[in-house]
PDB file of C-alpha atoms in Angstrom:
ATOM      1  CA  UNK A   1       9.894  -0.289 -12.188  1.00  0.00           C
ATOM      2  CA  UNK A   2       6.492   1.818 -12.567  1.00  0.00           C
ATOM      3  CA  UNK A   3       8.245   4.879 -12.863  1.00  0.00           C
ATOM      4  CA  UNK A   4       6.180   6.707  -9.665  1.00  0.00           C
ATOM      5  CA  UNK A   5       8.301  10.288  -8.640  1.00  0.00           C
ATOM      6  CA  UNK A   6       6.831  11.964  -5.047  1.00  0.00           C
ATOM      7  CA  UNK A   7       8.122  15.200  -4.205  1.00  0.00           C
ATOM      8  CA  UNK A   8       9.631  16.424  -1.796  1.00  0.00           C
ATOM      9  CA  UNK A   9      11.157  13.854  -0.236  1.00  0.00           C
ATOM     10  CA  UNK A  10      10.288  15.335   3.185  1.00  0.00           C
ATOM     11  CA  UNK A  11       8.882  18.591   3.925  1.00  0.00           C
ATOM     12  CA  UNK A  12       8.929  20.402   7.533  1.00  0.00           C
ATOM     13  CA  UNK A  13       5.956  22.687   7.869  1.00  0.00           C
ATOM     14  CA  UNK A  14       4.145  24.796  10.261  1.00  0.00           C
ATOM     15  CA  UNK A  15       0.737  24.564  11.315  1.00  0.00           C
ATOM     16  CA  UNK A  16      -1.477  26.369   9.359  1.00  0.00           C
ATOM     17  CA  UNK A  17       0.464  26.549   6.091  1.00  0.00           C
ATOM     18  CA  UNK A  18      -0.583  24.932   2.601  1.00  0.00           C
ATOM     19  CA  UNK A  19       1.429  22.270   1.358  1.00  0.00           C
ATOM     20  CA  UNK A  20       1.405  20.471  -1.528  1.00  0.00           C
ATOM     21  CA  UNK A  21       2.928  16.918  -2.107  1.00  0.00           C
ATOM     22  CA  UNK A  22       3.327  15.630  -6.107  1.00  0.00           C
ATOM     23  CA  UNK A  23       2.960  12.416  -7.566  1.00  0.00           C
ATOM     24  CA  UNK A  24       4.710  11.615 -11.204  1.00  0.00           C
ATOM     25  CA  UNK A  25       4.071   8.508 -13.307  1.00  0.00           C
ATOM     26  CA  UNK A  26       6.197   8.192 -16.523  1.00  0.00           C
ATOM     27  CA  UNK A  27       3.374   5.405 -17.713  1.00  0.00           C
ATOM     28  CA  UNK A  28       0.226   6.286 -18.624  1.00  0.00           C
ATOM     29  CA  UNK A  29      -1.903   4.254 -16.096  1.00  0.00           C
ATOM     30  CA  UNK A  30      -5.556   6.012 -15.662  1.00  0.00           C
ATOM     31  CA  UNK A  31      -5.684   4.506 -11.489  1.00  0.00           C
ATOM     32  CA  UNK A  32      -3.769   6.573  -9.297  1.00  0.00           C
ATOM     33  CA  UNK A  33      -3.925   6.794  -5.449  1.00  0.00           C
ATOM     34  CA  UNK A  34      -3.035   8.726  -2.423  1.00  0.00           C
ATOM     35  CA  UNK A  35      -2.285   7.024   1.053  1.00  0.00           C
ATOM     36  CA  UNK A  36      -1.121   8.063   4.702  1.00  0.00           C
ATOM     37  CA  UNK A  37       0.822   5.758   6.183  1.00  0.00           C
ATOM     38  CA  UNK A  38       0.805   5.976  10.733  1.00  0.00           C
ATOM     39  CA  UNK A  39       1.693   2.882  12.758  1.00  0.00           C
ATOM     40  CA  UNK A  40      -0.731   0.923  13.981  1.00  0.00           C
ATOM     41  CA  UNK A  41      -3.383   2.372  11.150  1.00  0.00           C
ATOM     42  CA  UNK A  42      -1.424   0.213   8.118  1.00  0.00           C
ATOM     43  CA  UNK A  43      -2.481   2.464   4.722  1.00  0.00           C
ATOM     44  CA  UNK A  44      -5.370   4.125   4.468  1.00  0.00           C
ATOM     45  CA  UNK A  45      -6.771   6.089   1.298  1.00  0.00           C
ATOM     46  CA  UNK A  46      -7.269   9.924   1.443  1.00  0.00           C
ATOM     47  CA  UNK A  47      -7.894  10.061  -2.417  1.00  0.00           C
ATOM     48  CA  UNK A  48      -7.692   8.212  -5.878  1.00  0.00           C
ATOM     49  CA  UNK A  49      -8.319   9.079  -9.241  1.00  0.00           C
ATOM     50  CA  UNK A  50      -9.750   7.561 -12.336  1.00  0.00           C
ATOM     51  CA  UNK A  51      -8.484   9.975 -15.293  1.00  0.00           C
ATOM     52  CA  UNK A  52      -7.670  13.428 -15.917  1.00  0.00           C
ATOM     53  CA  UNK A  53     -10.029  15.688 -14.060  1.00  0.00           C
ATOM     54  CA  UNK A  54     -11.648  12.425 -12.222  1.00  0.00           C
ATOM     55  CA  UNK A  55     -10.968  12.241  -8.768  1.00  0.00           C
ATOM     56  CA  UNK A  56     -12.755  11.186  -5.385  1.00  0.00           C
ATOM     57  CA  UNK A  57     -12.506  10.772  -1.827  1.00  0.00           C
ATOM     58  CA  UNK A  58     -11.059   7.940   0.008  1.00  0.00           C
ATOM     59  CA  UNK A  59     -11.607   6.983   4.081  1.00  0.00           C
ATOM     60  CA  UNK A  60      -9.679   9.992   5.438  1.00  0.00           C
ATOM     61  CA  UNK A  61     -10.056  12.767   2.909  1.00  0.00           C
ATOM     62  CA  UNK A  62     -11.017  15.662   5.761  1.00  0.00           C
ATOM     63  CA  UNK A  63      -8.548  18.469   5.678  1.00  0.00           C
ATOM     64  CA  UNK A  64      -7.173  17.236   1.788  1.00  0.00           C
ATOM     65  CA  UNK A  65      -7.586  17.722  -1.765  1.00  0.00           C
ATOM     66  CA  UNK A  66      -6.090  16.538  -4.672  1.00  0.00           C
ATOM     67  CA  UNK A  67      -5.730  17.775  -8.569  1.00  0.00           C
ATOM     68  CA  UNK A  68      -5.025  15.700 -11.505  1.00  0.00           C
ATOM     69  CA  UNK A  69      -4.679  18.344 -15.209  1.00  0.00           C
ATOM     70  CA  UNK A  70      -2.143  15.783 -16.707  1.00  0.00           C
ATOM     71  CA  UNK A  71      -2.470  11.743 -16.778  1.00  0.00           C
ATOM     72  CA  UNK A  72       1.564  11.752 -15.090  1.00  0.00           C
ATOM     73  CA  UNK A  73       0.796  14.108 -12.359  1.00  0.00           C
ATOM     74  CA  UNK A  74      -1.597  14.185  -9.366  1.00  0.00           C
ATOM     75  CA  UNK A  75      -1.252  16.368  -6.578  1.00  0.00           C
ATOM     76  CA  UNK A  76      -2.087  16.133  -2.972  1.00  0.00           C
ATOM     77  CA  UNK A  77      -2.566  19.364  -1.174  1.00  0.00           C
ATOM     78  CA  UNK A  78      -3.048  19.814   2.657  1.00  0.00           C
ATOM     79  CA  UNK A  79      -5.027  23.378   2.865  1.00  0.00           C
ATOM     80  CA  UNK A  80      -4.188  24.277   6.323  1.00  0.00           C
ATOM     81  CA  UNK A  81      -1.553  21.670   7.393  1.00  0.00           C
ATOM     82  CA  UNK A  82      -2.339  20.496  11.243  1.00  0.00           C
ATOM     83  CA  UNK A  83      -0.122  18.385  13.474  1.00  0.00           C
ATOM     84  CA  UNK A  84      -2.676  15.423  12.472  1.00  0.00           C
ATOM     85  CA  UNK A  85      -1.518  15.189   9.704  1.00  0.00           C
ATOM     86  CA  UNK A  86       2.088  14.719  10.129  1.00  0.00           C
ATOM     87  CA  UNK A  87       2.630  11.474   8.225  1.00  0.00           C
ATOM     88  CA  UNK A  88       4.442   9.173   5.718  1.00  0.00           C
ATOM     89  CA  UNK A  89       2.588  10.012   2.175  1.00  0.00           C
ATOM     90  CA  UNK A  90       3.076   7.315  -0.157  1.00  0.00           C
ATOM     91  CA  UNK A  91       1.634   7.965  -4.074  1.00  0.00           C
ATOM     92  CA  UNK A  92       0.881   4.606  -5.891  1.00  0.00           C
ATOM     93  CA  UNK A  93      -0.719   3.390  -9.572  1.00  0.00           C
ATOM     94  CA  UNK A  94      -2.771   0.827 -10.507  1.00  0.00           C
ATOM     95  CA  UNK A  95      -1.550  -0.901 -14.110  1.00  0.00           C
ATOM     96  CA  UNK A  96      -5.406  -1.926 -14.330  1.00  0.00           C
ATOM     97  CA  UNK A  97      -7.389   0.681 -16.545  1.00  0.00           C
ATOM     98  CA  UNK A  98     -10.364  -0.892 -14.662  1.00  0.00           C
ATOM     99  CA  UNK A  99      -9.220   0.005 -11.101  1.00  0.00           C
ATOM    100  CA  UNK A 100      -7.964  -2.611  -8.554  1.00  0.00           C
ATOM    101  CA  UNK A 101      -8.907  -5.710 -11.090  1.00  0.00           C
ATOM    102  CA  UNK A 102      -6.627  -8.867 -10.404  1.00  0.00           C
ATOM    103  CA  UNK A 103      -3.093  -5.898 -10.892  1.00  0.00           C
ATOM    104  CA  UNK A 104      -1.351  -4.558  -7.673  1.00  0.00           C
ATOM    105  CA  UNK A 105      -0.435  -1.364  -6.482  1.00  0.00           C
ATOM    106  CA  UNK A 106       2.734   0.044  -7.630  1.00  0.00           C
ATOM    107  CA  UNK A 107       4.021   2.736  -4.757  1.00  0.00           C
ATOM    108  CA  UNK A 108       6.313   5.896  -4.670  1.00  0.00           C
ATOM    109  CA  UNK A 109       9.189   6.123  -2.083  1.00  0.00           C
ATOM    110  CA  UNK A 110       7.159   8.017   0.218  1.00  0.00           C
ATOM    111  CA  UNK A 111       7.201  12.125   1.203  1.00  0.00           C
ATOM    112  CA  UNK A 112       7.385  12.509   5.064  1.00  0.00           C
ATOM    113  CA  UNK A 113       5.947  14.971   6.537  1.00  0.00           C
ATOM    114  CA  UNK A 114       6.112  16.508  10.271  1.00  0.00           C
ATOM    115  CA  UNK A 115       3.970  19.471  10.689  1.00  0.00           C
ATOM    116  CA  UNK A 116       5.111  21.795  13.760  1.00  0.00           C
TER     117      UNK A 116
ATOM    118  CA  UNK B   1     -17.211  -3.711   4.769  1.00  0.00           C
ATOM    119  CA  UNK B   2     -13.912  -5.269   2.988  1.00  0.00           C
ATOM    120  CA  UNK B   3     -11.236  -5.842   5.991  1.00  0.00           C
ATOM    121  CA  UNK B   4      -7.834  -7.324   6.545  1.00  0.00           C
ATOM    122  CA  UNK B   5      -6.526  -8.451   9.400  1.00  0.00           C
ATOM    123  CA  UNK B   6      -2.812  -9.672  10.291  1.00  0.00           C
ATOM    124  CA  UNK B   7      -0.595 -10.579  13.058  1.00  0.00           C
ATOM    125  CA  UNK B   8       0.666  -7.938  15.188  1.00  0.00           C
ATOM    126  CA  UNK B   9       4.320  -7.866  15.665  1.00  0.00           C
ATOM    127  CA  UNK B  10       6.992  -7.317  15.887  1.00  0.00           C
ATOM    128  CA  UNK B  11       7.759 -10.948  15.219  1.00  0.00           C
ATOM    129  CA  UNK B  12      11.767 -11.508  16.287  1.00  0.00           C
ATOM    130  CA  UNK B  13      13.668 -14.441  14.649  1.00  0.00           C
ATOM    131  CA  UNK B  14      16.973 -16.015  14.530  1.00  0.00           C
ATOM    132  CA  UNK B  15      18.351 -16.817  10.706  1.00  0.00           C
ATOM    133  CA  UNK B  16      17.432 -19.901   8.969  1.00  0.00           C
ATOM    134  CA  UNK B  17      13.815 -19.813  11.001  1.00  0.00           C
ATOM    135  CA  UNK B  18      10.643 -20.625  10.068  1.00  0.00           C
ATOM    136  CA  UNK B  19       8.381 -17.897   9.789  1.00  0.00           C
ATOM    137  CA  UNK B  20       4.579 -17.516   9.526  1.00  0.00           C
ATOM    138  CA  UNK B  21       2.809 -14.240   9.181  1.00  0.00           C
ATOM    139  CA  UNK B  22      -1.165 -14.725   9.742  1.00  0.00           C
ATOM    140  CA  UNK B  23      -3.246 -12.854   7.299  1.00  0.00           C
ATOM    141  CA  UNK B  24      -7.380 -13.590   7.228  1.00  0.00           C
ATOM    142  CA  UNK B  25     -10.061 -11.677   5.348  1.00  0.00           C
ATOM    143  CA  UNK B  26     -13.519 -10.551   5.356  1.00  0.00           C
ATOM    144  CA  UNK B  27     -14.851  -9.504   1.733  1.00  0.00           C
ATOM    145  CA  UNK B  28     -17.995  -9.666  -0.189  1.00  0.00           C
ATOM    146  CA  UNK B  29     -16.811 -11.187  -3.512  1.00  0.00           C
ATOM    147  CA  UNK B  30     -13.666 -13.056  -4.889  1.00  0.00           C
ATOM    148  CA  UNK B  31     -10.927 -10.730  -4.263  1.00  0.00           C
ATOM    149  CA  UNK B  32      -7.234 -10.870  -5.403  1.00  0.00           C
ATOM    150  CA  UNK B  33      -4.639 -11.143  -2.570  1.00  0.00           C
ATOM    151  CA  UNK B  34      -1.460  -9.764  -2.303  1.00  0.00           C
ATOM    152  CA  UNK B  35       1.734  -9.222   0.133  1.00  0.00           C
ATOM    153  CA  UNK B  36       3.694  -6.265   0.226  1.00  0.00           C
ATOM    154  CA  UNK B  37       6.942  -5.819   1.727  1.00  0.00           C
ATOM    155  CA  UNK B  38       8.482  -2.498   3.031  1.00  0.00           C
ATOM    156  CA  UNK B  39      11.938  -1.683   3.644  1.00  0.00           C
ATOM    157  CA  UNK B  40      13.127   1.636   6.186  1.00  0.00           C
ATOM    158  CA  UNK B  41      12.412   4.762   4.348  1.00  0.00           C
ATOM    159  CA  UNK B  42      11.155   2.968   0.702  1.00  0.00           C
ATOM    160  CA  UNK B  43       7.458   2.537  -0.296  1.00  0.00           C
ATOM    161  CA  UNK B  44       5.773  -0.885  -0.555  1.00  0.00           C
ATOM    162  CA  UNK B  45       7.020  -3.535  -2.527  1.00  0.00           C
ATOM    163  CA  UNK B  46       4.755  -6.059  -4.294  1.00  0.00           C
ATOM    164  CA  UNK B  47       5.950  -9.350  -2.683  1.00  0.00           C
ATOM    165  CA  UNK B  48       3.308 -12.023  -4.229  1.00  0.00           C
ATOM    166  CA  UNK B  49      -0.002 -12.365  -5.245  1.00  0.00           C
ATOM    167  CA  UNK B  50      -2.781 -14.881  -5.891  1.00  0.00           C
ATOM    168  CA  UNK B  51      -5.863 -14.158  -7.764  1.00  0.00           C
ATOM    169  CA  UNK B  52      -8.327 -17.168  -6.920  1.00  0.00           C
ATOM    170  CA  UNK B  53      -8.818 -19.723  -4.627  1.00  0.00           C
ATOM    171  CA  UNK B  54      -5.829 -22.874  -4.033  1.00  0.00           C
ATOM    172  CA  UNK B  55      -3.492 -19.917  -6.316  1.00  0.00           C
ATOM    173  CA  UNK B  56      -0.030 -20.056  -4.261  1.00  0.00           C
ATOM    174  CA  UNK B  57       2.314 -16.647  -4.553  1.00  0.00           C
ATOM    175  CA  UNK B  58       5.515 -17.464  -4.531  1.00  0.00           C
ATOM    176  CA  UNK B  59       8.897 -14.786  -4.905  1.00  0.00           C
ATOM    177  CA  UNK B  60      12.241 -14.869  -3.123  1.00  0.00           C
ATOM    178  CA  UNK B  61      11.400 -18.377  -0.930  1.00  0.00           C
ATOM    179  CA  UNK B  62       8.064 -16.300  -0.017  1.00  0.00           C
ATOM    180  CA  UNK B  63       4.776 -18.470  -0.380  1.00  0.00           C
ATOM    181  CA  UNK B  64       1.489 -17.703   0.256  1.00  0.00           C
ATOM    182  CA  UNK B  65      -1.594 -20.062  -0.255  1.00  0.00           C
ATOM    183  CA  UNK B  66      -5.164 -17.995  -1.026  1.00  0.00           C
ATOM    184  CA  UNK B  67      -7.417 -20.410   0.998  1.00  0.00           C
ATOM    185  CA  UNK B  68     -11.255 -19.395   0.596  1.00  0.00           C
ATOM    186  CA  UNK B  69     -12.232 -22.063   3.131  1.00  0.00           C
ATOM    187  CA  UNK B  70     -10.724 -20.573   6.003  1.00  0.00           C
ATOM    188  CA  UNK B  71     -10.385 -16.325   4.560  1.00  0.00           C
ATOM    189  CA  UNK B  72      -6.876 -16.470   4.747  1.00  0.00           C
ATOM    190  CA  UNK B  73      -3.287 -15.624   3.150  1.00  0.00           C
ATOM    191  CA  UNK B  74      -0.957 -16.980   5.354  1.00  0.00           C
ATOM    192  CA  UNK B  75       2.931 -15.788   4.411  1.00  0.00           C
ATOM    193  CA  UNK B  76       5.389 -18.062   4.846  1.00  0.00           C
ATOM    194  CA  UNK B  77       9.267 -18.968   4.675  1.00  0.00           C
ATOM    195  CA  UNK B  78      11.408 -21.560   4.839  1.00  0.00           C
ATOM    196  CA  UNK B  79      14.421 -19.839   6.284  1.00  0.00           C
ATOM    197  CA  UNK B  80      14.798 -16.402   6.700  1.00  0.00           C
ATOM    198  CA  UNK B  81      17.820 -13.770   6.432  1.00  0.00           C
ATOM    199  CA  UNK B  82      18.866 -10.736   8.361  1.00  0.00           C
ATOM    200  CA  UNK B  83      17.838  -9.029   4.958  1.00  0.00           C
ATOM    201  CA  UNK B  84      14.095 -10.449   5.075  1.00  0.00           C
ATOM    202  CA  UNK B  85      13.782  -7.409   8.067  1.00  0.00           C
ATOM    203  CA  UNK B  86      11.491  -5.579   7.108  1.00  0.00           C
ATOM    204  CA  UNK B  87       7.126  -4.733   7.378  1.00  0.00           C
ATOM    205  CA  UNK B  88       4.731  -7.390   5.913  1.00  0.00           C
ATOM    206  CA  UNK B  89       1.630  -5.903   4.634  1.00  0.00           C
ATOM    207  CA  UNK B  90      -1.338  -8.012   3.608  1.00  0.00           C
ATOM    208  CA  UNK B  91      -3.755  -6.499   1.149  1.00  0.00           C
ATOM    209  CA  UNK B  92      -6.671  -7.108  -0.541  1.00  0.00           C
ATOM    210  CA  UNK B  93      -8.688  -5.543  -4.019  1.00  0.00           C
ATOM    211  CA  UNK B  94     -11.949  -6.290  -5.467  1.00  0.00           C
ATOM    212  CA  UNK B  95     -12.222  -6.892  -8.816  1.00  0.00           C
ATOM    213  CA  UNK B  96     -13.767  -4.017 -10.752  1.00  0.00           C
ATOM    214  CA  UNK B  97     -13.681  -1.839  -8.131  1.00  0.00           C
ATOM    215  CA  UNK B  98     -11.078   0.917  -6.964  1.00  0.00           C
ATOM    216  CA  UNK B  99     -10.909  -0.486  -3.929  1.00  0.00           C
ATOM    217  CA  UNK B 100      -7.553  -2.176  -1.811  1.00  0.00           C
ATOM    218  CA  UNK B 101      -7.378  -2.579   1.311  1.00  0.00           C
ATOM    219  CA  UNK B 102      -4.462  -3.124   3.747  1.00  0.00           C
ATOM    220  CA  UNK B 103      -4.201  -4.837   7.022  1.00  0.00           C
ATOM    221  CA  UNK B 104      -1.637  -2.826   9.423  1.00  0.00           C
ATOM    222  CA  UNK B 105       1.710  -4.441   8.911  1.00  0.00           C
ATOM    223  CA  UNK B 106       3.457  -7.027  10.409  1.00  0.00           C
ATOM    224  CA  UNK B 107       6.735  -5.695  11.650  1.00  0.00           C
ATOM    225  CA  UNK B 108      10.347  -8.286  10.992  1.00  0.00           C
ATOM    226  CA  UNK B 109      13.100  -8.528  12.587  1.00  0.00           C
ATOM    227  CA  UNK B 110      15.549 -11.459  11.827  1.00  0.00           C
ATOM    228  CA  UNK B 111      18.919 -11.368  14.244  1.00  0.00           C
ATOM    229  CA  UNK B 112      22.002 -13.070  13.116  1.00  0.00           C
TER     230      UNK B 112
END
């Protein structure tokens, strides 16, 4: 078990509003990523990061940004939520200090989100 | 650019079938390769991996050969259960990179 919290566990929100989705690791891997998850698209990376402070964009990143002040915690935050972006939001780790390496992703239970 | 590609479903089987979920590659180096499997309303599960070329990933009657020859990661099982429902993903990573990608899911459905 790698220990990987999201919360909320679903969220209803209306267009326009900020929302912010957190991810919680009780290890102390540096890797962590953030990925939308809308069939017929698979996963697809809005943002990772490498360490405290470190973070950078992944292929859908319009419309997001992301915080990480504490090696457990990184935070996903939609600035003005749109109906494109309801989705499934899944958090995940890396156990690899050196990024993807030869380790797999470890993944979160998911937050959905529907945006009105 | 890195891509996966796999087997659009949904793929519909009776128990105790054979079943084959396609999964081929493009990638610039010598990536790892991995299947995930997700249940309703969980995140991804690792399923198996393989690392280099002839590995074979094997967990719960799951196999998967990593064939360099042909780019591919072909899932397999002898006999599936009602409980093997589920979505397949097929993933890749390059070493030393941040980088996995995912193909789009295979969707599962075993009937009794």
């Amino acid at each position: 078990d790698a220990g990987i919290t999201q919360s909320p566990r679903h969220k209803v929100t209306e267009t326009g509003t900020p929302v912010t989705l957190r991810c919680h690791q009780t290890e102390n891997h540096r890797y962590m990523y953030w990925y939308r998850q809308d069939p017929g698209h698979g996963l697809r990376l809005i943002h990772y990061s490498y360490g405290v402070k470190d973070t950078d964009k992944g292929e859908v990143s319009d419309g997001y940004s992301v915080s990480r002040s504490k090696t457990e915690d990184f935070l996903l935050t939609l600035e003005s939520a749109t109906s494109s972006q309801t989705s499934v939001y899944f958090c995940a780790i890396s156990e690899s200090d050196r990024g993807s390496d030869n380790s797999p992703l470890h993944f979160g239970n998911g937050t959905r989100l529907t945006v009105t | 650019g890195d891509s996966v590609t796999q087997m659009e479903g949904p793929v519909t089987l009776s128990e105790e079938a054979f079943l084959t979920i396609n999964c081929t590659y493009t990638a610039t180096g010598y990536p790892s390769l991995f299947w995930y499997v997700q249940y309703p309303g969980e995140g991804l599960q690792l399923l198996l991996k393989a690392t280099k070329a002839d590995d074979k990933g094997s967990n719960k009657g799951f196999e998967a050969t990593y064939r360099k020859e042909t780019t591919s990661f072909h899932l397999e099982k002898g006999s599936v259960q009602v409980s093997d429902s589920a979505v397949y993903f097929c993933a890749l990573s390059e070493g030393g990179t941040y980088k996995y990608i995912f193909g789009t899911g295979t969707r599962l459905k075993v009937l009794a």
